[in-house]
PDB file of C-alpha atoms in Angstrom:
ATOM      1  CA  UNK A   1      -5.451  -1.511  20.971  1.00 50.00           C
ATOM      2  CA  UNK A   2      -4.445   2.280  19.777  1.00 55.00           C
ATOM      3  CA  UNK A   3      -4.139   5.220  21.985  1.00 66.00           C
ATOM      4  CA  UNK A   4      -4.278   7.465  18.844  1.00 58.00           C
ATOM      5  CA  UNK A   5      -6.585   5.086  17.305  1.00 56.00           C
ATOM      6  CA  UNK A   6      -9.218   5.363  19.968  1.00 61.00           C
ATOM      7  CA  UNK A   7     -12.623   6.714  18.458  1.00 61.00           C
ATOM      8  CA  UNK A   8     -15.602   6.196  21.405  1.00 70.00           C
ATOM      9  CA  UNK A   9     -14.256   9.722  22.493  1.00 69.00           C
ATOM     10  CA  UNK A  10     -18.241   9.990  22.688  1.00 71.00           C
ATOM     11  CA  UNK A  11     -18.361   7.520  25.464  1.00 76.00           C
ATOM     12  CA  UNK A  12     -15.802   9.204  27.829  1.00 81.00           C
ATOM     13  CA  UNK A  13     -16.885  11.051  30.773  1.00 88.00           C
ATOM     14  CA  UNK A  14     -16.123  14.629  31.170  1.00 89.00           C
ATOM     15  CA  UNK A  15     -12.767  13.309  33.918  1.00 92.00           C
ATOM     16  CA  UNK A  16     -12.141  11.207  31.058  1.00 89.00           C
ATOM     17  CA  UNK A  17     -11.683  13.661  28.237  1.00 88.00           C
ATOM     18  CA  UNK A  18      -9.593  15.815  30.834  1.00 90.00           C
ATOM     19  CA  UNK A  19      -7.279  12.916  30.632  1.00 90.00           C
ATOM     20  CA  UNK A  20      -7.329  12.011  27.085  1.00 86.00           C
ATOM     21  CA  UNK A  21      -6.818  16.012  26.278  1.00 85.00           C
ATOM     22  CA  UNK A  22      -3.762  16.459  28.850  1.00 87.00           C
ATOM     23  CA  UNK A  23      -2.181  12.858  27.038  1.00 85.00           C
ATOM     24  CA  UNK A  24      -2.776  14.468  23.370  1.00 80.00           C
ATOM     25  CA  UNK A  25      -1.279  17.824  24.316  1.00 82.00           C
ATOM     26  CA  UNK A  26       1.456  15.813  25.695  1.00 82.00           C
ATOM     27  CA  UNK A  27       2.432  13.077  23.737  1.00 77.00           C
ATOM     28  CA  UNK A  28       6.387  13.523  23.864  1.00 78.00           C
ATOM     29  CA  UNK A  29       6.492  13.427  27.824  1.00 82.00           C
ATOM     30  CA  UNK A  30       4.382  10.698  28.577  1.00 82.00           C
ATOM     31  CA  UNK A  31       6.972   8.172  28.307  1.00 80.00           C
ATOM     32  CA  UNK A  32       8.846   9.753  31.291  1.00 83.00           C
ATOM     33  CA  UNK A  33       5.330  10.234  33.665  1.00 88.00           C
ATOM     34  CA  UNK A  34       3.571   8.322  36.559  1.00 91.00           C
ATOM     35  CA  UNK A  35       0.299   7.917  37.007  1.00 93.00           C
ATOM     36  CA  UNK A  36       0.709  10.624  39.486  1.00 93.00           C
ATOM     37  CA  UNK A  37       2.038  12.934  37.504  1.00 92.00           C
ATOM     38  CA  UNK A  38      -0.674  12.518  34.967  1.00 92.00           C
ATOM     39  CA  UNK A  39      -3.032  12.452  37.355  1.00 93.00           C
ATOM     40  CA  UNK A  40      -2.078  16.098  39.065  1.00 93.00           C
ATOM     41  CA  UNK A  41      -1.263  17.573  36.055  1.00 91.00           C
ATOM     42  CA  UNK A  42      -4.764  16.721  34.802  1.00 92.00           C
ATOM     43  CA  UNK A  43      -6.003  17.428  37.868  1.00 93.00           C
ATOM     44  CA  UNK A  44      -7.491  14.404  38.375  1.00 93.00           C
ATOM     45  CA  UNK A  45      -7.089  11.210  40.842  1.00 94.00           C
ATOM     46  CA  UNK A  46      -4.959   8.504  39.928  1.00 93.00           C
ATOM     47  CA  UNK A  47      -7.907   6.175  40.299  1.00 93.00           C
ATOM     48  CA  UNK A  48      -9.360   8.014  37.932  1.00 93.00           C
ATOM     49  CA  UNK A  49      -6.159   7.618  35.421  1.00 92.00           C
ATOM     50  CA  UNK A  50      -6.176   3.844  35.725  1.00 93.00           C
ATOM     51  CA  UNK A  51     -10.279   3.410  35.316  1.00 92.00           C
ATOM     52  CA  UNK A  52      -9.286   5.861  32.080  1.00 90.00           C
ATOM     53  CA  UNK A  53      -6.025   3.643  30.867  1.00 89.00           C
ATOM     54  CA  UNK A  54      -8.741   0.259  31.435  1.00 89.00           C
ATOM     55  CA  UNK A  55     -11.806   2.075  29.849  1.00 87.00           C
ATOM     56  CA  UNK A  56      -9.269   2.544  26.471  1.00 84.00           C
ATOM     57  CA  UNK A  57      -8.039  -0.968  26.299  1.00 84.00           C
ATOM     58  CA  UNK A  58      -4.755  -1.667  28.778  1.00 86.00           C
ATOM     59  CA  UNK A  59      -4.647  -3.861  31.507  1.00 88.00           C
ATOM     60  CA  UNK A  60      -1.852  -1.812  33.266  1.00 90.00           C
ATOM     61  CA  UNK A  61       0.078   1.374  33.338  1.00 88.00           C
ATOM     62  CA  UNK A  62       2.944   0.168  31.952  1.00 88.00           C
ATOM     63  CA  UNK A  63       1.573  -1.966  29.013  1.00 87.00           C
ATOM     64  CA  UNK A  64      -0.298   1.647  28.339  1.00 86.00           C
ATOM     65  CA  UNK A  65       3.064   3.451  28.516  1.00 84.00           C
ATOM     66  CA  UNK A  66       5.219   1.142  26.481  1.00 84.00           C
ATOM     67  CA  UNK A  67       2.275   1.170  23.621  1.00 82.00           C
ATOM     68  CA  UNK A  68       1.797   5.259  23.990  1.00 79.00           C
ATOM     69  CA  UNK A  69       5.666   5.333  23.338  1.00 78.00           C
ATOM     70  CA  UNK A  70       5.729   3.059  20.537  1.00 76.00           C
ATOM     71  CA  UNK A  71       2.874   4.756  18.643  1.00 70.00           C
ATOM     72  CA  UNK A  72       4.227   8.242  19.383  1.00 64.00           C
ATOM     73  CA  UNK A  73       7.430   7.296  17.899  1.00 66.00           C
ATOM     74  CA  UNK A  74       5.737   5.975  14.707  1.00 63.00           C
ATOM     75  CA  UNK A  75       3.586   9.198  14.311  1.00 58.00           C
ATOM     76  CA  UNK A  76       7.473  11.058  14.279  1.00 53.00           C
ATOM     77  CA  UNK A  77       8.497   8.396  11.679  1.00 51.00           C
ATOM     78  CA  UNK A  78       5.253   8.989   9.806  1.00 50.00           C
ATOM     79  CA  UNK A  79       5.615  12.727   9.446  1.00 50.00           C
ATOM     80  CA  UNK A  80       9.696  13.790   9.228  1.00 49.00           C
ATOM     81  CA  UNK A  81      10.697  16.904  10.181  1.00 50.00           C
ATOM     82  CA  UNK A  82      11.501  18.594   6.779  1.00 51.00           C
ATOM     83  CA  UNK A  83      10.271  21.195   4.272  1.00 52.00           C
ATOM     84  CA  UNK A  84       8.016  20.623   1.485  1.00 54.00           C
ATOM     85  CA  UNK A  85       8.869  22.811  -1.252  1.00 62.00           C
ATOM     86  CA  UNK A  86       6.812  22.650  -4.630  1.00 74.00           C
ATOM     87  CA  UNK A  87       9.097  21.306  -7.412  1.00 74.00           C
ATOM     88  CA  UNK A  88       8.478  20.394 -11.308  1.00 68.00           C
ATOM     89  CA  UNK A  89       7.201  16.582 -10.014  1.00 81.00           C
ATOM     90  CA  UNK A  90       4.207  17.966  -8.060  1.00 89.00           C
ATOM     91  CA  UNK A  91       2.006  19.028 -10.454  1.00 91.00           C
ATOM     92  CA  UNK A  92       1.003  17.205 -13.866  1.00 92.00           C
ATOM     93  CA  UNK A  93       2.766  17.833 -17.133  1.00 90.00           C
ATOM     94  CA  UNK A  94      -0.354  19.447 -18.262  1.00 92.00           C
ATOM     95  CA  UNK A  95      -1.204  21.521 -15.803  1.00 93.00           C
ATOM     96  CA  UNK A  96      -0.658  24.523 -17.642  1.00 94.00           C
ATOM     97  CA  UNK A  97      -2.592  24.031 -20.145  1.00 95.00           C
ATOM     98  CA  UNK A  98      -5.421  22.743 -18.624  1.00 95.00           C
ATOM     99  CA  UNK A  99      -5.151  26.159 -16.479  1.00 96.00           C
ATOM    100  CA  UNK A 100      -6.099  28.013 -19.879  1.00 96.00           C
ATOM    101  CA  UNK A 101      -8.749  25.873 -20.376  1.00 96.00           C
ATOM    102  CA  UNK A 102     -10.549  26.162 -17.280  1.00 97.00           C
ATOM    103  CA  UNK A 103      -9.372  30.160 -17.282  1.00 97.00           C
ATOM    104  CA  UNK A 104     -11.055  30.297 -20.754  1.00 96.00           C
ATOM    105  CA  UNK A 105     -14.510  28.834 -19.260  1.00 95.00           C
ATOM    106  CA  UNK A 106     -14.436  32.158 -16.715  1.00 96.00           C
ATOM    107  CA  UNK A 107     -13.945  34.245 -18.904  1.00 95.00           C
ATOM    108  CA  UNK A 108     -17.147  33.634 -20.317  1.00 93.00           C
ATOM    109  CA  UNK A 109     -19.086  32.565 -16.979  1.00 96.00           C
ATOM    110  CA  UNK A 110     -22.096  34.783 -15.320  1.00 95.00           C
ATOM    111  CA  UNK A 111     -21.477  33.162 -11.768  1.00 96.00           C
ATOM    112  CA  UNK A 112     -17.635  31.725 -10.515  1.00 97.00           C
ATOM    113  CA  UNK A 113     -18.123  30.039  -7.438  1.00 98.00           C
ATOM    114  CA  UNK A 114     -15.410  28.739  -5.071  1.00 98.00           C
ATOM    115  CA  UNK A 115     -16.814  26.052  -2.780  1.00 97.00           C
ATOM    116  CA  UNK A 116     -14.355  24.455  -0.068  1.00 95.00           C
ATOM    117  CA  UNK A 117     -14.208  23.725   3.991  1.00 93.00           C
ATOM    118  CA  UNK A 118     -12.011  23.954   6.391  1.00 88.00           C
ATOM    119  CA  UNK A 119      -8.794  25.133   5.166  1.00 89.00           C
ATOM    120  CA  UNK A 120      -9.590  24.976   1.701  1.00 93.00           C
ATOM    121  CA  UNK A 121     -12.689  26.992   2.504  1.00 94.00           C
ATOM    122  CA  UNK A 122      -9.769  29.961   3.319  1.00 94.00           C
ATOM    123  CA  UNK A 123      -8.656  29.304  -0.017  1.00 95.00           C
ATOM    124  CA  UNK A 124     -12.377  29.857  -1.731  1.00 96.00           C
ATOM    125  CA  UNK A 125     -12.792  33.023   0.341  1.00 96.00           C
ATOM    126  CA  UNK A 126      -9.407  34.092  -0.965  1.00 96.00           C
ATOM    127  CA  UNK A 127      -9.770  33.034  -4.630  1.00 97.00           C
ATOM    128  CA  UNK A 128     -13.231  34.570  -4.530  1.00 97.00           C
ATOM    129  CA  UNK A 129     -11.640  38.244  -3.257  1.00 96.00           C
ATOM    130  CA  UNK A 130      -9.339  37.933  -6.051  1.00 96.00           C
ATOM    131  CA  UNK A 131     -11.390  37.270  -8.531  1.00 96.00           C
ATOM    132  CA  UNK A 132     -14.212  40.011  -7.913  1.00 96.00           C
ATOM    133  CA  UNK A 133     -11.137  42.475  -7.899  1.00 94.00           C
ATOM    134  CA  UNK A 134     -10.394  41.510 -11.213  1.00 94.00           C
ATOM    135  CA  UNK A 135     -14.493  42.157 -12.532  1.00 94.00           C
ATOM    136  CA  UNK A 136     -15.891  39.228 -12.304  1.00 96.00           C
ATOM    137  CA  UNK A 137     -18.763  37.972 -10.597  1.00 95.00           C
ATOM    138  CA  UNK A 138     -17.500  35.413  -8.198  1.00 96.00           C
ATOM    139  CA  UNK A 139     -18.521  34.075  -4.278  1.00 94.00           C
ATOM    140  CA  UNK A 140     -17.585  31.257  -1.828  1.00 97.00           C
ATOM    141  CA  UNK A 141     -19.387  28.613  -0.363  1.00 97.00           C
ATOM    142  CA  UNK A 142     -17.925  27.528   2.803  1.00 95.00           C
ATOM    143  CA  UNK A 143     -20.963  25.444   4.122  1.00 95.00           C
ATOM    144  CA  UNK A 144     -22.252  22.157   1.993  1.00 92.00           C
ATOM    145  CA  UNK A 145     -25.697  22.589   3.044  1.00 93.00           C
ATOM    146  CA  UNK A 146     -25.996  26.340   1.816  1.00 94.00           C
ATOM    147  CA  UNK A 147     -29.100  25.984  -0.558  1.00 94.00           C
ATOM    148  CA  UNK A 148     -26.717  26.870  -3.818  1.00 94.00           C
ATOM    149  CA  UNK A 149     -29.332  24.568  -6.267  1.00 93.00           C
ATOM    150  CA  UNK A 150     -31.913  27.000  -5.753  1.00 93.00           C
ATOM    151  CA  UNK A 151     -29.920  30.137  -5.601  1.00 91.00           C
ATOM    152  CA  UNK A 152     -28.883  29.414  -9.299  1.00 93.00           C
ATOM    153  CA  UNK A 153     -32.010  27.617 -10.921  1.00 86.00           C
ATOM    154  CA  UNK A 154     -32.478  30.581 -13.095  1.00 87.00           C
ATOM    155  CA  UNK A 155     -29.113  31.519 -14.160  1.00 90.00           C
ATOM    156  CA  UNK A 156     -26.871  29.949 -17.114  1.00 90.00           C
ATOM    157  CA  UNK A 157     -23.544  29.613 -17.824  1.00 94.00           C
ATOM    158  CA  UNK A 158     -22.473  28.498 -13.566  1.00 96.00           C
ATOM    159  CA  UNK A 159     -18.873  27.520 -13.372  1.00 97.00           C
ATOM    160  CA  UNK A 160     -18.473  25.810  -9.366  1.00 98.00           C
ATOM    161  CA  UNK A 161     -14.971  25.547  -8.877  1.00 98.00           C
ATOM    162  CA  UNK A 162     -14.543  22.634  -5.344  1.00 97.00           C
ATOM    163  CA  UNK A 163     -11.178  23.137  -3.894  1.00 96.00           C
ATOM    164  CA  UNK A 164     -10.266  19.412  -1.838  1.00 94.00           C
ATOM    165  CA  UNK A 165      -7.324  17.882  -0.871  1.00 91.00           C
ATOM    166  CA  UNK A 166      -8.906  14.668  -0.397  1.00 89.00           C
ATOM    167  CA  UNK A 167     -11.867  15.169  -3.104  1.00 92.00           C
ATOM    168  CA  UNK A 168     -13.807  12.684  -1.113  1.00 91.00           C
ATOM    169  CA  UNK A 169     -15.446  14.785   1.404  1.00 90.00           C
ATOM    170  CA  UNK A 170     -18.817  13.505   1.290  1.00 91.00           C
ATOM    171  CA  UNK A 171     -20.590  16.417   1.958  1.00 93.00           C
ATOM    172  CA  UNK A 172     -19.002  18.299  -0.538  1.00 95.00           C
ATOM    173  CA  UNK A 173     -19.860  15.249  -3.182  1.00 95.00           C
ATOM    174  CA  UNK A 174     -23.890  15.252  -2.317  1.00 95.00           C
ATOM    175  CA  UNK A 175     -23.675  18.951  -2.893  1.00 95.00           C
ATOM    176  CA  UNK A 176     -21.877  18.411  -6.456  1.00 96.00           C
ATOM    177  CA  UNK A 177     -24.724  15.889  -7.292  1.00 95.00           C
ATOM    178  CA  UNK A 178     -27.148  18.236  -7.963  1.00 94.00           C
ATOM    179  CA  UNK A 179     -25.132  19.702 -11.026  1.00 95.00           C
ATOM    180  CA  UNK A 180     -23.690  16.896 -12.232  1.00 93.00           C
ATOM    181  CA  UNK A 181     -26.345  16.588 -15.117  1.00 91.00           C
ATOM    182  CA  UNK A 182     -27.084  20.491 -15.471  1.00 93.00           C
ATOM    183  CA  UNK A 183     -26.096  21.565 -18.646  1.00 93.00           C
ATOM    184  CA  UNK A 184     -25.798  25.302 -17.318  1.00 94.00           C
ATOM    185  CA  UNK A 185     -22.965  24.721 -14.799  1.00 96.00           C
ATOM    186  CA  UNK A 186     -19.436  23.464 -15.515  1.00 96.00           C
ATOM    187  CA  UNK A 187     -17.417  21.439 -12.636  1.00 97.00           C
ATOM    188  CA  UNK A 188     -13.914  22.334 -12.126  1.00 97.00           C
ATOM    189  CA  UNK A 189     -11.652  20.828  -9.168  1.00 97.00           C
ATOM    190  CA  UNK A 190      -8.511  21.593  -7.457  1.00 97.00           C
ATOM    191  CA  UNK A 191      -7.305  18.183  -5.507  1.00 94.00           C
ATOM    192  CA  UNK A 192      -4.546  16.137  -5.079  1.00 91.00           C
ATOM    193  CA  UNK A 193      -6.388  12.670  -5.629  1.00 90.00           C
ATOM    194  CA  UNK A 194      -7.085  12.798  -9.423  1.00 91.00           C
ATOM    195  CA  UNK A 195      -9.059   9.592  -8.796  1.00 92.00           C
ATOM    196  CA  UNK A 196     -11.208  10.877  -6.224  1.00 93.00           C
ATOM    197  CA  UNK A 197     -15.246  11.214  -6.810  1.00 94.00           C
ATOM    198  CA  UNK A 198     -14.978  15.001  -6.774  1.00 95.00           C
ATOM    199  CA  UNK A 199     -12.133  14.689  -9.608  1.00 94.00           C
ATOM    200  CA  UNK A 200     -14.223  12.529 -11.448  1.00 93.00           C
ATOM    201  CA  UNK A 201     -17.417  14.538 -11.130  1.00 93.00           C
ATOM    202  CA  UNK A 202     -15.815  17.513 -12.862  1.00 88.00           C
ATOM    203  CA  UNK A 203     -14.969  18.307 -17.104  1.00 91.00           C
ATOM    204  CA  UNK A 204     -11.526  19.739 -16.025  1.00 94.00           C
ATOM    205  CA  UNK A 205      -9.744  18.771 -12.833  1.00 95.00           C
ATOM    206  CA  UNK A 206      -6.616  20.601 -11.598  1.00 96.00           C
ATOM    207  CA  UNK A 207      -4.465  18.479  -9.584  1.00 94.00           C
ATOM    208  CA  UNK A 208      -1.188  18.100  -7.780  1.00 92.00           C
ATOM    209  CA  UNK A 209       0.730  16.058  -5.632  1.00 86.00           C
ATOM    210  CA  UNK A 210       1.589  16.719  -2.024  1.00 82.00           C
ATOM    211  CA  UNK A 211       2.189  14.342   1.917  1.00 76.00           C
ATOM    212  CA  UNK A 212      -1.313  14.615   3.850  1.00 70.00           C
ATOM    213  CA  UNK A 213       0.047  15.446   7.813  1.00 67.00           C
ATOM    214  CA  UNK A 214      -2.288  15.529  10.392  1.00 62.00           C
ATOM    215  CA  UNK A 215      -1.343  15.515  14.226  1.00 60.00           C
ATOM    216  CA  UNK A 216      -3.234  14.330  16.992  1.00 57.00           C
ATOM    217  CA  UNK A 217      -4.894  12.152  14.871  1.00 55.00           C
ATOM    218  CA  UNK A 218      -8.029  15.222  13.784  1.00 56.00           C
ATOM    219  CA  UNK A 219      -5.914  17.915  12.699  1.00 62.00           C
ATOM    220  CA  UNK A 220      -4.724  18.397   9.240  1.00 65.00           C
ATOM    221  CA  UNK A 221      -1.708  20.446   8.484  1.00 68.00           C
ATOM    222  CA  UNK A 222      -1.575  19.212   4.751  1.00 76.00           C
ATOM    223  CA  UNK A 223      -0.388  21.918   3.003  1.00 81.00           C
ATOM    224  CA  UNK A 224      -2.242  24.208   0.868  1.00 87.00           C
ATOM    225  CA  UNK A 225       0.900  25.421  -0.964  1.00 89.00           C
ATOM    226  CA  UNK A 226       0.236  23.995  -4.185  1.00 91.00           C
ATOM    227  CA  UNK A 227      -3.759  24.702  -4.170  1.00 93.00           C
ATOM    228  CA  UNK A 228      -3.222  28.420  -3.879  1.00 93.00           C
ATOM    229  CA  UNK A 229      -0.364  27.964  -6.285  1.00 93.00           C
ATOM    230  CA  UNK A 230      -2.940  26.660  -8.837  1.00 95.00           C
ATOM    231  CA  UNK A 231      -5.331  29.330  -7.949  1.00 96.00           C
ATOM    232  CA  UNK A 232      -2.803  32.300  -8.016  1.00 96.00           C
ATOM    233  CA  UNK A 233      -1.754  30.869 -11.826  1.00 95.00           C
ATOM    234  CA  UNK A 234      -5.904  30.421 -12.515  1.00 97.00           C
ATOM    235  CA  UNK A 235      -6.344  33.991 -11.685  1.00 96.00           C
ATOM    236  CA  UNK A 236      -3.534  34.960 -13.455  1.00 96.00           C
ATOM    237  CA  UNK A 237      -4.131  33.470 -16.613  1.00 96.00           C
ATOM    238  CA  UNK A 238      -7.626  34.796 -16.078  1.00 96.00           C
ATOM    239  CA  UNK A 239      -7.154  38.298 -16.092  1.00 95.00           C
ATOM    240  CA  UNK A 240      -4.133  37.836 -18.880  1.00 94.00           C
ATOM    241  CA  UNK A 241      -7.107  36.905 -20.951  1.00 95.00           C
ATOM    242  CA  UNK A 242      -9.677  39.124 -20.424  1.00 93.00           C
ATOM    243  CA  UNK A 243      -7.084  41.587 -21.614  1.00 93.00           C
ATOM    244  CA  UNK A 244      -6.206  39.630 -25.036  1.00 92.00           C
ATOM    245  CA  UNK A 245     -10.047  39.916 -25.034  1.00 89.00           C
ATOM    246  CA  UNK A 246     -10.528  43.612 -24.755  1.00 87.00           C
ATOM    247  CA  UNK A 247      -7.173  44.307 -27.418  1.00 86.00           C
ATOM    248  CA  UNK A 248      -9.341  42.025 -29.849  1.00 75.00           C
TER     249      UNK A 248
END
């Protein structure tokens, strides 16, 4: 059994989820608590508590306590307390030149589109700003069901650029599907898993290296550092040349 690992949160009752929510957004005081302190500061019964602690798995309030502890200190262990800073080791040997590749296929593309979600969503809608300052004709896709096969059935030369840390977010892969075979768009990634279907799906993949964090089990606090570090060079190298183009 796994207090963190728990995933019927579906089958919990509304008194139930008050509980579970109160034991996620304290995690590093638990270990000191009665049931009756849970139980007011939840504002809940202590029956209610121990028909929760049962419904997840423990027999008693103590088993539940000593395993809470145990996987709370594991989830510290898992994720140290220290800075990530991007050094020479987190991004491929070739990463610059595979920048001037992709930068080359913009400079020639009639659509640049930036497709990502959650956080790297941010990073689309960022990359996209940037790139429409610098003339060219760019937009995000945040959502995987926006109906982007249709909207560009009748233009050529599509370059989709899919920002993922993962590059296995399957919504993101059935959207990629459709182009796969179209000889009119051009797949680029930015991940961290070079192996990963999205990766794989693309003619140029821009990748780098970085510790996936999440807390609380659904939140993700991977850093997007070294994504918007590829994208600042991208843009960069973009708009250095368009210039060598318009000296020519």
């Amino acid at each position: 059994m796994s207090f963190f690992g728990f995933t019927e949160i579906d089958k919990l009752s509304a008194i139930d989820l008050a509980i579970y929510r109160y034991l996620v957004e304290h995690d590093d005081q638990i270990h000191l608590m009665r049931v009756r302190d849970i139980a007011d500061n939840a504002h809940v019964s202590n029956s209610s508590v121990m028909r929760f602690i049962r419904k997840i798995g423990y027999n008693s309030f103590p088993e539940f306590r000593i395993s809470f502890q145990h996987e709370h200190l594991q989830k510290a262990d898992d994720n140290p307390d220290n800075i990530q800073l991007i050094t020479a080791g987190t991004f491929p040997p070739d990463i610059e030149n595979t920048i001037k590749l992709v930068a080359h296929k913009l400079l020639t593309a009639d659509n640049i589109v930036f497709i990502g979600m959650g956080a790297s969503g941010a990073i689309a809608e960022y990359a996209t700003r940037q790139a429409s300052s610098i003339g060219f004709n760019s937009y995000a896709v945040k959502d995987p069901f926006y109906p982007l096969l249709p909207q560009l059935k009748n233009s050529t030369n599509n370059v989709l650029i899919t920002l993922s840390v993962s590059g296995k977010t399957s919504e993101l892969v059935e959207m990629l599907n459709n182009f796969v075979n179209d000889p009119d768009t051009d797949l680029i990634s930015i991940t961290s898993n070079i192996e990963s279907p999205i990766a794989r799906m693309g003619h140029y993949s821009l990748t780098y290296q970085i510790n996936k964090t999440k807390i609380h089990k659904f939140y993700d606090l991977t850093s997007q550092v070294p994504c918007l570090s590829i994208v600042e060079a991208l843009l960069s190298e973009l708009r250095k040349q368009e210039i060598a183009q318009q000296l020519d």
